[in-house]
Short mmCIF file of C-alpha atoms and ligand atoms in Angstrom, two decimals:
data_model
loop_
_atom_site.label_atom_id
_atom_site.label_comp_id
_atom_site.label_asym_id
_atom_site.label_seq_id
_atom_site.Cartn_x
_atom_site.Cartn_y
_atom_site.Cartn_z
CA MET A 1 -92.54 -240.78 -19.92
CA GLY A 2 -96.09 -240.12 -20.36
CA ARG A 3 -97.90 -240.87 -23.53
CA ASN A 4 -95.93 -241.82 -26.81
CA LYS A 5 -97.78 -240.97 -30.18
CA LYS A 6 -99.82 -244.08 -30.05
CA GLY A 7 -101.59 -243.01 -27.01
CA VAL A 8 -100.10 -245.82 -24.96
CA ASP A 9 -98.74 -244.81 -21.48
CA VAL A 10 -95.45 -245.75 -20.91
CA ASN A 11 -95.72 -245.81 -16.90
CA ASP A 12 -98.84 -248.16 -17.30
CA ILE A 13 -96.77 -250.57 -19.55
CA LYS A 14 -93.79 -250.54 -17.21
CA LYS A 15 -96.26 -251.47 -14.09
CA ALA A 16 -97.50 -254.29 -16.24
CA ALA A 17 -93.88 -255.96 -16.43
CA CYS A 18 -92.95 -255.23 -12.89
CA GLU A 19 -96.03 -256.53 -12.04
CA ALA A 20 -95.53 -259.79 -13.98
CA ILE A 21 -92.27 -259.92 -12.57
CA ASP A 22 -93.52 -259.84 -8.68
CA VAL A 23 -95.79 -262.59 -10.22
CA ALA A 24 -92.74 -264.77 -11.19
CA ARG A 25 -90.73 -264.19 -7.74
CA ALA A 26 -91.20 -267.34 -6.30
CA SER A 27 -89.82 -269.23 -9.79
CA LEU A 28 -87.11 -266.82 -10.21
CA PHE A 29 -85.90 -266.92 -6.32
CA ASP A 30 -85.96 -270.80 -6.70
CA ILE A 31 -83.76 -270.73 -9.61
CA SER A 32 -81.25 -268.65 -7.71
CA ALA A 33 -81.57 -271.08 -4.50
CA LYS A 34 -80.97 -274.03 -6.50
CA MET A 35 -77.85 -272.61 -8.26
CA HIS A 36 -76.69 -271.51 -4.79
CA ALA A 37 -77.27 -274.89 -3.27
CA GLU A 38 -75.71 -277.05 -6.17
CA VAL A 39 -72.78 -274.75 -7.77
CA GLU A 40 -71.87 -276.14 -11.37
CA LEU A 41 -68.51 -275.25 -12.98
CA SER A 42 -68.10 -273.55 -16.38
CA PHE A 43 -69.85 -275.51 -19.37
CA GLU A 44 -71.12 -278.14 -17.12
CA GLU A 45 -74.18 -276.19 -16.11
CA VAL A 46 -76.86 -278.27 -17.18
CA LYS A 47 -79.04 -278.36 -14.29
CA ALA A 48 -78.94 -274.31 -14.03
CA GLN A 49 -79.62 -274.55 -17.85
CA ALA A 50 -82.84 -276.87 -17.22
CA TRP A 51 -84.03 -274.71 -14.38
CA GLN A 52 -84.06 -271.53 -16.37
CA CYS A 53 -85.12 -273.10 -19.64
CA ALA A 54 -88.33 -274.51 -17.61
CA VAL A 55 -89.46 -271.27 -16.03
CA LEU A 56 -89.14 -269.60 -19.28
CA ARG A 57 -90.96 -272.10 -21.49
CA GLY A 58 -93.93 -271.88 -18.66
CA ALA A 59 -93.79 -268.18 -19.43
CA GLY A 60 -94.39 -269.16 -23.32
CA PHE A 61 -90.96 -268.58 -24.56
CA ALA A 62 -89.98 -271.01 -27.46
CA VAL A 63 -86.66 -272.15 -26.06
CA GLU A 64 -83.36 -273.75 -27.74
CA GLU A 65 -81.12 -275.48 -25.37
CA GLY A 66 -77.65 -275.99 -26.66
CA LEU A 67 -76.37 -273.43 -29.11
CA GLY A 68 -73.98 -274.08 -31.37
CA SER A 69 -70.82 -275.81 -29.75
CA LEU A 70 -72.01 -274.98 -26.32
CA LYS A 71 -74.27 -277.39 -25.06
CA THR A 72 -75.12 -275.51 -21.73
CA ALA A 73 -75.92 -272.27 -23.57
CA PHE A 74 -79.61 -271.66 -24.27
CA ARG A 75 -81.86 -269.12 -26.17
CA ALA A 76 -85.80 -268.11 -25.12
CA THR A 77 -87.43 -265.88 -27.36
CA ARG A 78 -90.90 -264.22 -27.04
CA ARG A 79 -91.54 -262.29 -30.36
CA SER A 80 -94.55 -259.82 -30.98
CA ASN A 81 -96.84 -259.58 -33.40
CA LYS A 82 -95.78 -256.24 -34.24
CA PRO A 83 -92.21 -255.90 -35.44
CA GLY A 84 -89.60 -254.05 -33.04
CA PRO A 85 -85.96 -254.37 -31.55
CA ARG A 86 -85.06 -257.28 -30.33
CA ILE A 87 -83.66 -257.04 -26.58
CA ALA A 88 -81.68 -259.59 -24.94
CA PHE A 89 -80.88 -260.16 -21.08
CA LEU A 90 -77.84 -262.26 -20.49
CA CYS A 91 -77.94 -265.08 -18.01
CA GLU A 92 -74.84 -265.96 -16.61
CA TYR A 93 -74.79 -269.22 -14.43
CA ASP A 94 -71.51 -270.83 -13.58
CA GLY A 95 -69.79 -270.91 -10.16
CA LEU A 96 -66.29 -270.80 -9.01
CA PRO A 97 -64.14 -274.31 -7.82
CA VAL A 98 -63.96 -273.69 -3.92
CA TYR A 99 -65.64 -270.26 -4.03
CA GLY A 100 -69.35 -271.15 -5.13
CA GLN A 101 -71.43 -268.41 -6.24
CA SER A 102 -68.87 -265.96 -5.09
CA CYS A 103 -69.63 -263.91 -8.34
CA GLY A 104 -73.51 -264.21 -7.70
CA HIS A 105 -74.04 -265.56 -11.22
CA ASN A 106 -77.19 -267.31 -9.60
CA VAL A 107 -78.62 -263.72 -8.90
CA VAL A 108 -77.43 -262.51 -12.42
CA ALA A 109 -79.23 -265.60 -14.29
CA ALA A 110 -82.62 -265.08 -12.09
CA ALA A 111 -82.62 -261.74 -13.13
CA GLY A 112 -82.20 -262.03 -16.39
CA VAL A 113 -84.97 -264.76 -16.56
CA GLY A 114 -87.02 -262.15 -14.91
CA ALA A 115 -86.69 -259.09 -17.08
CA ALA A 116 -87.40 -261.36 -20.02
CA ILE A 117 -90.55 -262.44 -18.50
CA GLY A 118 -91.43 -258.83 -17.47
CA LEU A 119 -90.71 -257.46 -20.81
CA ALA A 120 -92.52 -260.64 -22.69
CA LYS A 121 -95.80 -259.54 -20.72
CA VAL A 122 -95.79 -256.35 -22.61
CA ILE A 123 -94.54 -256.83 -26.09
CA GLY A 124 -97.90 -257.56 -27.64
CA GLN A 125 -98.64 -253.91 -26.92
CA ILE A 126 -95.44 -252.27 -27.65
CA GLY A 127 -93.97 -254.56 -30.22
CA GLY A 128 -90.46 -255.86 -30.36
CA GLU A 129 -88.75 -259.25 -29.10
CA ALA A 130 -87.82 -260.10 -25.90
CA ILE A 131 -85.01 -262.78 -25.46
CA ALA A 132 -83.02 -264.68 -22.65
CA LEU A 133 -79.66 -265.70 -23.94
CA GLY A 134 -78.08 -268.36 -21.67
CA THR A 135 -74.15 -267.88 -21.60
CA PRO A 136 -72.19 -270.47 -19.83
CA GLY A 137 -68.77 -270.58 -18.92
CA GLU A 138 -68.18 -266.78 -17.77
CA GLU A 139 -65.79 -267.62 -15.05
CA GLY A 140 -63.61 -270.04 -16.93
CA GLY A 141 -64.08 -270.07 -20.77
CA GLY A 142 -65.39 -266.60 -22.43
CA GLY A 143 -68.74 -268.57 -23.29
CA LYS A 144 -69.80 -265.39 -25.03
CA ASN A 145 -66.92 -265.01 -27.17
CA ILE A 146 -67.92 -268.58 -28.58
CA LEU A 147 -71.22 -267.92 -28.80
CA HIS A 148 -70.66 -264.38 -30.68
CA ARG A 149 -68.35 -266.51 -33.07
CA GLU A 150 -71.34 -268.66 -33.97
CA GLY A 151 -73.25 -266.05 -34.61
CA PHE A 152 -75.36 -266.08 -31.49
CA PHE A 153 -75.41 -262.30 -30.96
CA ASP A 154 -76.23 -261.28 -34.54
CA GLY A 155 -79.68 -259.39 -35.23
CA ILE A 156 -79.82 -258.21 -31.23
CA ASP A 157 -80.52 -254.80 -31.08
CA ALA A 158 -79.21 -253.84 -27.40
CA MET A 159 -78.46 -256.31 -24.22
CA MET A 160 -78.13 -256.19 -20.84
CA LEU A 161 -77.40 -257.75 -17.63
CA VAL A 162 -76.90 -256.79 -14.22
CA TYR A 163 -74.19 -257.94 -11.73
CA PRO A 164 -74.71 -257.72 -7.73
CA GLY A 165 -72.12 -255.81 -6.11
CA MET A 166 -71.70 -253.22 -3.14
CA ASP A 167 -73.26 -250.27 -5.15
CA ASN A 168 -76.02 -249.17 -7.55
CA ILE A 169 -74.13 -247.86 -10.50
CA ALA A 170 -76.06 -247.84 -13.94
CA HIS A 171 -72.88 -246.99 -16.36
CA SER A 172 -70.26 -249.23 -15.02
CA ARG A 173 -67.09 -250.67 -16.36
CA SER A 174 -64.68 -253.59 -16.81
CA LEU A 175 -61.10 -253.91 -17.56
CA CYS A 176 -59.38 -255.35 -20.37
CA VAL A 177 -57.61 -258.75 -19.79
CA THR A 178 -54.99 -260.95 -20.73
CA ARG A 179 -53.12 -263.93 -19.50
CA VAL A 180 -49.72 -265.73 -19.75
CA GLN A 181 -48.97 -269.38 -18.77
CA VAL A 182 -45.58 -269.61 -17.44
CA ALA A 183 -43.28 -272.53 -17.17
CA TYR A 184 -39.68 -272.82 -16.06
CA HIS A 185 -37.50 -275.97 -17.12
CA GLY A 186 -34.42 -276.32 -14.86
CA LYS A 187 -32.62 -279.44 -14.19
CA ALA A 188 -33.25 -281.87 -11.09
CA ALA A 189 -30.52 -283.18 -8.55
CA HIS A 190 -30.32 -284.29 -5.19
CA ALA A 191 -31.09 -280.95 -3.05
CA ALA A 192 -28.52 -281.84 -0.05
CA ALA A 193 -25.89 -284.53 -1.90
CA ARG A 194 -25.46 -282.60 -5.33
CA PRO A 195 -27.56 -279.36 -5.31
CA GLU A 196 -24.76 -277.85 -7.37
CA LEU A 197 -25.61 -279.73 -10.33
CA GLY A 198 -29.25 -278.72 -10.09
CA ILE A 199 -31.07 -275.77 -12.28
CA ASN A 200 -33.52 -274.42 -9.87
CA ALA A 201 -37.08 -273.80 -11.79
CA LEU A 202 -38.87 -272.62 -8.28
CA ASP A 203 -36.25 -270.19 -7.79
CA ALA A 204 -36.75 -268.79 -11.45
CA LEU A 205 -40.54 -268.60 -10.90
CA LEU A 206 -40.00 -266.68 -7.44
CA GLN A 207 -37.38 -264.65 -8.96
CA ALA A 208 -40.21 -263.49 -11.82
CA ILE A 209 -43.19 -262.78 -9.17
CA ASN A 210 -40.59 -260.82 -6.97
CA GLY A 211 -39.56 -258.85 -10.29
CA ILE A 212 -43.19 -258.33 -10.92
CA SER A 213 -44.00 -257.19 -7.46
CA ALA A 214 -41.17 -254.48 -7.65
CA LEU A 215 -42.10 -253.36 -10.90
CA ARG A 216 -45.95 -252.51 -9.83
CA GLN A 217 -44.70 -249.46 -8.00
CA GLN A 218 -44.06 -248.35 -11.81
CA LEU A 219 -47.08 -249.09 -13.30
CA PRO A 220 -50.30 -247.00 -13.89
CA SER A 221 -52.65 -247.28 -11.11
CA ASP A 222 -55.56 -249.20 -13.23
CA VAL A 223 -53.10 -252.12 -14.10
CA ARG A 224 -53.90 -255.46 -12.01
CA VAL A 225 -51.20 -258.06 -12.20
CA HIS A 226 -51.88 -261.17 -10.37
CA THR A 227 -50.59 -264.89 -10.17
CA ILE A 228 -50.76 -268.61 -9.00
CA ILE A 229 -48.14 -270.96 -9.12
CA THR A 230 -49.67 -274.03 -10.20
CA LYS A 231 -46.75 -276.33 -9.97
CA GLY A 232 -44.19 -275.30 -7.22
CA GLY A 233 -41.86 -278.83 -7.73
CA THR A 234 -42.39 -282.35 -7.27
CA LEU A 235 -40.40 -283.34 -3.85
CA PRO A 236 -38.62 -281.31 -1.45
CA GLN A 237 -35.38 -283.31 -1.63
CA VAL A 238 -35.15 -282.94 -5.52
CA VAL A 239 -33.85 -279.33 -6.92
CA PRO A 240 -37.42 -278.46 -8.80
CA ASP A 241 -36.80 -279.05 -12.40
CA HIS A 242 -40.10 -277.92 -13.63
CA THR A 243 -42.43 -274.96 -12.33
CA THR A 244 -45.68 -273.54 -13.80
CA ALA A 245 -47.80 -270.33 -13.19
CA VAL A 246 -50.61 -268.37 -14.71
CA LEU A 247 -50.52 -264.88 -14.50
CA THR A 248 -53.68 -262.18 -15.38
CA VAL A 249 -52.78 -258.70 -16.61
CA ARG A 250 -55.60 -256.11 -16.57
CA ALA A 251 -55.72 -252.54 -17.46
CA ASN A 252 -58.43 -249.96 -18.25
CA ASN A 253 -57.76 -250.13 -22.08
CA PRO A 254 -55.70 -251.98 -24.53
CA ALA A 255 -53.25 -249.15 -25.08
CA THR A 256 -52.30 -249.31 -21.40
CA LEU A 257 -52.17 -253.36 -21.31
CA ALA A 258 -49.93 -253.49 -24.62
CA GLY A 259 -47.26 -251.40 -23.02
CA VAL A 260 -47.29 -253.42 -19.77
CA ILE A 261 -47.16 -256.95 -21.31
CA PRO A 262 -43.55 -256.37 -22.50
CA ARG A 263 -42.03 -255.16 -19.01
CA ILE A 264 -43.88 -257.97 -17.43
CA ASP A 265 -42.24 -260.50 -20.29
CA ALA A 266 -38.86 -258.78 -19.36
CA CYS A 267 -39.41 -259.80 -15.61
CA LEU A 268 -40.07 -263.60 -16.53
CA GLN A 269 -36.87 -263.61 -19.12
CA GLY A 270 -34.87 -261.93 -16.37
CA ALA A 271 -35.48 -264.58 -14.07
CA ALA A 272 -34.48 -267.35 -16.74
CA GLN A 273 -31.32 -265.30 -17.11
CA MET A 274 -30.88 -265.54 -13.72
CA THR A 275 -31.10 -269.11 -12.68
CA GLY A 276 -30.16 -270.57 -15.95
CA ALA A 277 -33.82 -271.98 -16.35
CA ARG A 278 -35.47 -271.86 -19.34
CA LEU A 279 -38.55 -269.89 -19.94
CA GLU A 280 -41.42 -271.13 -21.73
CA ARG A 281 -44.42 -268.74 -21.88
CA THR A 282 -47.51 -268.57 -23.85
CA TRP A 283 -49.59 -265.09 -23.98
CA ARG A 284 -53.05 -265.21 -24.91
CA ASP A 285 -53.62 -264.01 -28.75
CA THR A 286 -55.89 -261.34 -28.13
CA PRO A 287 -56.71 -259.67 -25.17
CA GLY A 288 -60.62 -259.44 -23.74
CA ARG A 289 -62.08 -256.16 -24.18
CA GLU A 290 -62.93 -253.83 -21.41
CA LEU A 291 -66.72 -253.23 -21.30
CA LEU A 292 -68.19 -250.55 -23.89
CA SER A 293 -71.03 -249.31 -21.33
CA ASN A 294 -73.53 -247.26 -23.30
CA PHE A 295 -74.29 -243.91 -21.63
CA ALA A 296 -77.79 -243.45 -23.25
CA MET A 297 -78.88 -247.05 -22.26
CA ALA A 298 -77.25 -246.64 -19.00
CA GLY A 299 -79.03 -242.91 -18.52
CA SER A 300 -82.52 -244.74 -18.93
CA PHE A 301 -81.37 -247.50 -16.64
CA ASP A 302 -80.40 -245.27 -13.96
CA CYS A 303 -83.93 -243.32 -14.17
CA ASN A 304 -85.82 -246.69 -13.86
CA LEU A 305 -83.46 -247.85 -10.90
CA ARG A 306 -84.02 -244.70 -8.97
CA ALA A 307 -87.75 -245.09 -9.88
CA LEU A 308 -87.63 -248.19 -7.87
CA GLY A 309 -86.38 -246.35 -4.95
CA ARG A 310 -82.62 -247.39 -5.45
CA PRO A 311 -80.18 -244.05 -4.94
CA THR A 312 -77.56 -244.61 -7.52
CA ARG A 313 -74.35 -243.13 -7.85
CA PRO A 314 -71.46 -242.51 -10.55
CA ARG A 315 -68.91 -245.36 -11.10
CA ASP A 316 -65.47 -244.71 -9.71
CA GLU A 317 -61.65 -246.09 -10.04
CA ILE A 318 -62.58 -248.86 -7.79
CA SER A 319 -66.01 -250.10 -9.16
CA GLY A 320 -65.44 -252.20 -11.88
CA ALA A 321 -62.01 -253.26 -11.41
CA TRP A 322 -62.70 -256.67 -12.74
CA SER A 323 -63.17 -258.25 -16.28
CA GLY A 324 -65.59 -260.70 -18.16
CA ASP A 325 -66.61 -262.02 -21.36
CA THR A 326 -69.35 -259.43 -21.55
CA GLY A 327 -66.39 -256.74 -22.37
CA ASN A 328 -65.62 -258.34 -25.71
CA VAL A 329 -69.34 -258.63 -27.25
CA SER A 330 -70.51 -255.02 -25.73
CA TRP A 331 -68.06 -254.09 -28.77
CA PHE A 332 -70.28 -255.47 -31.45
CA VAL A 333 -73.79 -255.16 -29.78
CA PRO A 334 -74.64 -251.81 -27.57
CA THR A 335 -74.43 -253.00 -24.10
CA ILE A 336 -74.97 -252.21 -20.14
CA GLN A 337 -73.85 -254.03 -17.41
CA PRO A 338 -74.89 -252.21 -14.34
CA GLN A 339 -73.71 -253.04 -10.57
CA MET A 340 -76.68 -253.26 -8.12
CA ALA A 341 -76.19 -253.10 -4.45
CA MET A 342 -76.50 -256.22 -2.66
CA THR A 343 -73.51 -256.93 -0.42
CA ALA A 344 -71.88 -254.75 2.64
CA ARG A 345 -69.16 -252.60 1.57
CA ASP A 346 -66.66 -254.84 3.08
CA VAL A 347 -67.56 -258.19 0.95
CA PRO A 348 -65.28 -258.74 -2.04
CA PRO A 349 -66.43 -260.59 -5.10
CA HIS A 350 -64.90 -264.02 -5.48
CA SER A 351 -64.69 -264.62 -1.53
CA HIS A 352 -66.70 -266.97 0.78
CA GLU A 353 -68.60 -263.80 2.41
CA PHE A 354 -69.73 -263.11 -1.12
CA HIS A 355 -71.15 -266.60 -1.77
CA ALA A 356 -73.05 -266.26 1.95
CA ALA A 357 -74.24 -263.00 0.50
CA SER A 358 -75.46 -264.37 -2.75
CA ILE A 359 -78.46 -265.86 -0.85
CA GLY A 360 -81.33 -264.58 1.25
CA PRO A 361 -83.30 -261.32 1.73
CA ALA A 362 -80.84 -259.04 0.03
CA ALA A 363 -80.30 -261.29 -2.73
CA GLU A 364 -83.77 -261.67 -3.30
CA ALA A 365 -84.23 -257.97 -3.36
CA CYS A 366 -81.13 -257.69 -5.87
CA ILE A 367 -83.14 -260.35 -8.34
CA LEU A 368 -86.25 -258.30 -8.48
CA ASP A 369 -84.98 -254.67 -8.77
CA SER A 370 -82.60 -256.03 -11.36
CA ALA A 371 -84.95 -257.38 -13.46
CA LYS A 372 -87.60 -254.61 -13.20
CA ALA A 373 -84.93 -251.88 -14.17
CA MET A 374 -83.99 -254.17 -17.14
CA ALA A 375 -87.42 -254.76 -18.20
CA MET A 376 -88.14 -251.13 -18.04
CA THR A 377 -84.99 -249.96 -19.79
CA ALA A 378 -86.18 -252.46 -22.47
CA ILE A 379 -89.68 -250.76 -22.54
CA ASP A 380 -88.09 -247.48 -22.83
CA LEU A 381 -85.58 -248.75 -25.99
CA ILE A 382 -88.89 -250.26 -27.33
CA ALA A 383 -91.45 -247.52 -26.82
CA ASP A 384 -88.99 -244.35 -27.45
CA PRO A 385 -87.64 -244.76 -31.08
CA ALA A 386 -85.43 -241.48 -30.34
CA LEU A 387 -83.69 -243.17 -27.35
CA LEU A 388 -82.87 -246.62 -29.32
CA GLN A 389 -81.64 -244.09 -32.03
CA ALA A 390 -79.33 -242.07 -29.22
CA VAL A 391 -77.92 -245.64 -28.43
CA ARG A 392 -77.32 -246.69 -32.09
CA ALA A 393 -75.40 -243.21 -32.66
CA GLU A 394 -73.37 -243.43 -29.50
CA PHE A 395 -72.42 -246.84 -30.35
CA ALA A 396 -71.56 -246.13 -33.98
CA ALA A 397 -69.50 -243.22 -33.06
CA ARG A 398 -67.32 -245.15 -30.04
CA VAL A 399 -66.69 -248.31 -32.15
CA PRO A 400 -63.63 -247.62 -34.49
ZN1 ZN B 1 -66.30 -263.61 -11.45
#
């Protein structure tokens, strides 16, 4: 990097930011450990919010707890006297029912808080604004979509968050996603005495699922369809007259997704015709978008991560085959959501094993390196106007 026009050495500034993160390490690990021990579900994350806000307040941030209609959202800001770009680090902190911190949001949150503290340490020298934006309800409710609608992403120049996983990947991806709520209505009858008078809503649902399983062979390889049955009937001695399910459908891009939806829907309708059950289904209005990862920003993150001693690798077709509410907002603000190696290669996200891996030395290393690489990338964006310009130009060219 060397010295910029004002004679400030960017490497010295990055060093100072990283030192501030190291100084804060105990409080960052504490946030993560408490969130791991006391898992809170989407939009109920009152303790996680309080733990993060307390640390940020202690680091001199102005903190707003509760944003718009989301009482567990927060925004912590530290502004320099010198005007400059506003860089946001996104924190997520909800866990999953049963599976706990199996998405590693405790690590995401601690890393976001740490990055904001690191950047805040140096904005007096380089200018700009450090923001930690607490975005609740990632697993269950698309909290970022709500915050976006209510204007809380307005005025942010660039934003980032890091997800723990099995690899170090700066330029990550995610899938676009939609969902359908399905119900079949049949007719109840004694399952032994008069089964011929019943209409079996469970058979309808099973035929639909089997139809989709057969369809998979002819779907593009990036498409993912997965289902749970939320109601399979009431009593085994009664022909099931009401069953429900939820299906999620994902693909690399909206065009592929739009092509698959009618084929899934045909399976749902076909099962109704086969069984005589009545289908009722509600597709999500607007699919969630895939992540628009900014190449220029990811390039900076990649350099910074390698400078921290972590070898990186390019994304592939497996990495990032998930979705998140960052996807939608990445089409409004230049964004990266890199992945940071934390787990062994045979540990899938959303598993008990991932929850277990989200605490301990590897998780702590992930928190520190994620925070440092994000703070360093933010410093590049503020200290190097050509980089921010490249980020903006790329964003403008890719967003229709
Ligand atoms: Zn998740």
